[in-house]
PDB file of C-alpha atoms in Angstrom:
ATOM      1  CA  UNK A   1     233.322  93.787 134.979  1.00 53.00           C
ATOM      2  CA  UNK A   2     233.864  92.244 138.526  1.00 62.00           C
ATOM      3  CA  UNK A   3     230.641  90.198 138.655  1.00 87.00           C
ATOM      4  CA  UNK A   4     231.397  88.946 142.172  1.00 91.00           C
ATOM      5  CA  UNK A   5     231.366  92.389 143.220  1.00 94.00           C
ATOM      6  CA  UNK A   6     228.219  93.085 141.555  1.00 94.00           C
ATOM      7  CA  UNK A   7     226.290  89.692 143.001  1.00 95.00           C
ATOM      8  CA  UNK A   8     227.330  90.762 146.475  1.00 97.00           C
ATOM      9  CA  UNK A   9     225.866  94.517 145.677  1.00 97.00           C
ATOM     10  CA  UNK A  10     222.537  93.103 144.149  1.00 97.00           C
ATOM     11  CA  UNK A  11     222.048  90.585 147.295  1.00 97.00           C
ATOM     12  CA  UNK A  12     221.935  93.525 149.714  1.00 97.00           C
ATOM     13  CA  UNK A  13     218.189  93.937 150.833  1.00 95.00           C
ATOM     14  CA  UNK A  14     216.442  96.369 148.619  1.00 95.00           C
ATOM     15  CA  UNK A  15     219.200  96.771 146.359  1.00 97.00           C
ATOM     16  CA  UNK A  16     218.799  97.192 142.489  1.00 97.00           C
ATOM     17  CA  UNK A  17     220.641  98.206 139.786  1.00 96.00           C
ATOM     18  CA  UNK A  18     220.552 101.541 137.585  1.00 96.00           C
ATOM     19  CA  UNK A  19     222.278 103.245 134.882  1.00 96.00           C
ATOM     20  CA  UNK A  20     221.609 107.013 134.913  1.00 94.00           C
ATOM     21  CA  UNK A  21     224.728 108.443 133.880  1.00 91.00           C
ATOM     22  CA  UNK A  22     224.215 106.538 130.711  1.00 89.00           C
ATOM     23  CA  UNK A  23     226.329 102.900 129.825  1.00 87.00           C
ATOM     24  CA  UNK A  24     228.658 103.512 132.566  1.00 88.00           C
ATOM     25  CA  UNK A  25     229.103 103.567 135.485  1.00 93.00           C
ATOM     26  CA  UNK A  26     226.423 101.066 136.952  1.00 95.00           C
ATOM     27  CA  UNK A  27     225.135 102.479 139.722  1.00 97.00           C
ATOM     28  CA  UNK A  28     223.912 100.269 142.743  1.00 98.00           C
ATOM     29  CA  UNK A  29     221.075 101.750 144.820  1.00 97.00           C
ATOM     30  CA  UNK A  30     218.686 101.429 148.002  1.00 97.00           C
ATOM     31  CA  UNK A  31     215.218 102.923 147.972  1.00 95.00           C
ATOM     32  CA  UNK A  32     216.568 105.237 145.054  1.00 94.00           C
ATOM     33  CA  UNK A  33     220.097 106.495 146.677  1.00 96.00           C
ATOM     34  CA  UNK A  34     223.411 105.610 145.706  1.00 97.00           C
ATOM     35  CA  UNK A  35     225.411 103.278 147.572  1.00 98.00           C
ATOM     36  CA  UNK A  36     227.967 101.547 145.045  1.00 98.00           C
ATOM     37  CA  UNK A  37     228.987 102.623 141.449  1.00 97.00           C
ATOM     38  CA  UNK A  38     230.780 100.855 139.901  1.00 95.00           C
ATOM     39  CA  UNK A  39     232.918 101.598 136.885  1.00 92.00           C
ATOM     40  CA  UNK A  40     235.405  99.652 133.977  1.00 85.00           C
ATOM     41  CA  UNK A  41     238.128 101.453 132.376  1.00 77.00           C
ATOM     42  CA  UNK A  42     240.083 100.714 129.045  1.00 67.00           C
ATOM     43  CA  UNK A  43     242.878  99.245 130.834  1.00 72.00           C
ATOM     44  CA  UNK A  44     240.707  96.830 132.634  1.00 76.00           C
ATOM     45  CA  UNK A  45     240.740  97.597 135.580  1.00 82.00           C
ATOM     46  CA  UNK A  46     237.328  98.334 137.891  1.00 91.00           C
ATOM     47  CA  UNK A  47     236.724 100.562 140.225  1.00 94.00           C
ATOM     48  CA  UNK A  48     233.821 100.736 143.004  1.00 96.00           C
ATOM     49  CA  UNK A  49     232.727 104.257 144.623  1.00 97.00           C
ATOM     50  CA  UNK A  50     231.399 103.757 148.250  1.00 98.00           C
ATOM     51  CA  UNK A  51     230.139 105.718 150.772  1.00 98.00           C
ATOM     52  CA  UNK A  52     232.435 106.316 153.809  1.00 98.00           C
ATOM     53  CA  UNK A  53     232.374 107.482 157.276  1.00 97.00           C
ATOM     54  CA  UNK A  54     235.078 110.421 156.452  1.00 96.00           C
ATOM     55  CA  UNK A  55     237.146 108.867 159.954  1.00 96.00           C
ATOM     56  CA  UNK A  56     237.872 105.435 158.306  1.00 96.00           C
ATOM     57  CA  UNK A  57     237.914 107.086 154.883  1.00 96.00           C
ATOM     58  CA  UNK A  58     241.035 108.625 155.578  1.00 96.00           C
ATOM     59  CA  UNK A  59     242.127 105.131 157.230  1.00 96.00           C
ATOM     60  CA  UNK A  60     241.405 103.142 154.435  1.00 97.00           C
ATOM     61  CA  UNK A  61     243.424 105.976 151.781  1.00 97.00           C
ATOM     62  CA  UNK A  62     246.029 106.068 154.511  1.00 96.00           C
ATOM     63  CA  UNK A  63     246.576 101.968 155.259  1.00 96.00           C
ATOM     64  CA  UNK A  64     245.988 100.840 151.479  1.00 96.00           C
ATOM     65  CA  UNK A  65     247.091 102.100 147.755  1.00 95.00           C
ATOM     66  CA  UNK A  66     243.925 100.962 146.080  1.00 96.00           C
ATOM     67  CA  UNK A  67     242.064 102.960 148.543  1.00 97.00           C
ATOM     68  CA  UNK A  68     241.752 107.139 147.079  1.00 97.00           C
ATOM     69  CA  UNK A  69     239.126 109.828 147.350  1.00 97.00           C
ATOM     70  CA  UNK A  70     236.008 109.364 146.012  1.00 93.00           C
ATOM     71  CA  UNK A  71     235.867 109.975 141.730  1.00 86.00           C
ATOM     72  CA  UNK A  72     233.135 112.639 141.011  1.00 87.00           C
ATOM     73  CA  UNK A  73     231.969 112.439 144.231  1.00 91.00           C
ATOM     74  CA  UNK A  74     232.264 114.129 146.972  1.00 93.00           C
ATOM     75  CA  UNK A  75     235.814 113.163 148.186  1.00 94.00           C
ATOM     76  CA  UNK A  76     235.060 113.222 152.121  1.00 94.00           C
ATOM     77  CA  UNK A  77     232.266 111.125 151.936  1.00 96.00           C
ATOM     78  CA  UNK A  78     233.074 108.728 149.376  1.00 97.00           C
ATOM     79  CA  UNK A  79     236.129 106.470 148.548  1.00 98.00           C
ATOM     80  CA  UNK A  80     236.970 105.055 145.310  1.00 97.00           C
ATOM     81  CA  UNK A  81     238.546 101.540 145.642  1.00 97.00           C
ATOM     82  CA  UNK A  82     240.279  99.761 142.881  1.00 94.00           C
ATOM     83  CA  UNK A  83     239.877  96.396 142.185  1.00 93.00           C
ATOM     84  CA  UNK A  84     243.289  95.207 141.188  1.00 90.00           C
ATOM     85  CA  UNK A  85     243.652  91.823 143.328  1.00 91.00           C
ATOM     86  CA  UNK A  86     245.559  94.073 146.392  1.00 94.00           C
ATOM     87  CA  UNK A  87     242.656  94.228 148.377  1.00 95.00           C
ATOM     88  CA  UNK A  88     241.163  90.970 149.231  1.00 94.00           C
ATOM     89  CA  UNK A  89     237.410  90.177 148.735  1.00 93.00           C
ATOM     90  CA  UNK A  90     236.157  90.306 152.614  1.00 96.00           C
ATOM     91  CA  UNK A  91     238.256  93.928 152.408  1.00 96.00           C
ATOM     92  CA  UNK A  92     235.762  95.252 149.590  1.00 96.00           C
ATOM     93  CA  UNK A  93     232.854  93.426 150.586  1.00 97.00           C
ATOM     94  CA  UNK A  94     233.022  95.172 154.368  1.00 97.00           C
ATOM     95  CA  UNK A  95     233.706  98.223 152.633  1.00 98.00           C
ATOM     96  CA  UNK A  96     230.312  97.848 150.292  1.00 98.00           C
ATOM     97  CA  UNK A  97     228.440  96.511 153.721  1.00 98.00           C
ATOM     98  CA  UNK A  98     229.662 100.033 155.150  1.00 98.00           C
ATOM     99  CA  UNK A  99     228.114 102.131 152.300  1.00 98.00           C
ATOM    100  CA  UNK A 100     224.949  99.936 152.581  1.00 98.00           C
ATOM    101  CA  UNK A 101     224.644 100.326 155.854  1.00 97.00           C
ATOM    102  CA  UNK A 102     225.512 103.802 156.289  1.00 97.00           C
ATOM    103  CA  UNK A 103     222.692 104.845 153.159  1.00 97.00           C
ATOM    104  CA  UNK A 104     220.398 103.098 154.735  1.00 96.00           C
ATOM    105  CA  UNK A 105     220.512 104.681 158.484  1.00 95.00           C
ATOM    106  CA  UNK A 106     219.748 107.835 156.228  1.00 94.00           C
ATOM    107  CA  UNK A 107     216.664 106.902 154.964  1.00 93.00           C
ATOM    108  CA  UNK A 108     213.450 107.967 156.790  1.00 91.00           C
ATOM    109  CA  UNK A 109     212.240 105.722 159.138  1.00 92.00           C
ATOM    110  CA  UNK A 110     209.718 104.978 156.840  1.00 88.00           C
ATOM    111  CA  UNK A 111     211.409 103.782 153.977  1.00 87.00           C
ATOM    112  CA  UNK A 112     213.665 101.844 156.602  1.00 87.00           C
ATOM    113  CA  UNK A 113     210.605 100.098 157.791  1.00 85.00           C
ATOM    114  CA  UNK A 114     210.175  98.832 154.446  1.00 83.00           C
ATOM    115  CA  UNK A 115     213.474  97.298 153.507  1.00 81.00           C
TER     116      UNK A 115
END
């Protein structure tokens, strides 16, 4: 598992970790909701679901290979990103910053208050 990837998740404000789909994937949330999951296949390689604006979505699937619709999820909301050294770090880690920050403006103002 990508543990830099993970670190930078888990330093977000709020953030903690969960596993409610059982061993895998590990899912990565903010007052409860989803922002990063993040899975490891046989072959190795890991892949990240993040939340999207569906605009730069479609960028990011458009401008880089590594970049598809969202596994499981829904696909114009979410990206799946692969973590196979194509994409450097500052790439992904804007990309989890999006999610964040985009789960987060949809929390009540409440909840907001408190993060």
């Amino acid at each position: 598992m990508d543990n830099k990837i993970i670190e930078y998740c888990l330093k977000k404000k709020g953030a903690t970790k969960d596993y409610p789909f059982g061993f895998t994937p590990l899912v990565i949330k903010i007052a409860g909701k989803m922002f990063a999951l993040i899975f490891e296949e046989n072959e190795g390689f890991v892949y990240i679901n993040l939340k999207c604006d569906p605009i730069i979505a479609e960028n990011l699937r458009e401008q880089h290979e590594a970049v598809r619709p969202g596994y499981h999820m829904n696909k114009k909301h979410w990206n799946t990103v692969t973590i196979d050294g194509s994409l450097p770090d500052s790439d992904i880690f804007a990309m989890i910053d999006h999610s964040y920050d985009l789960v987060v403006k949809s929390l009540p103002k409440s909840l907001r208050e408190l993060i």
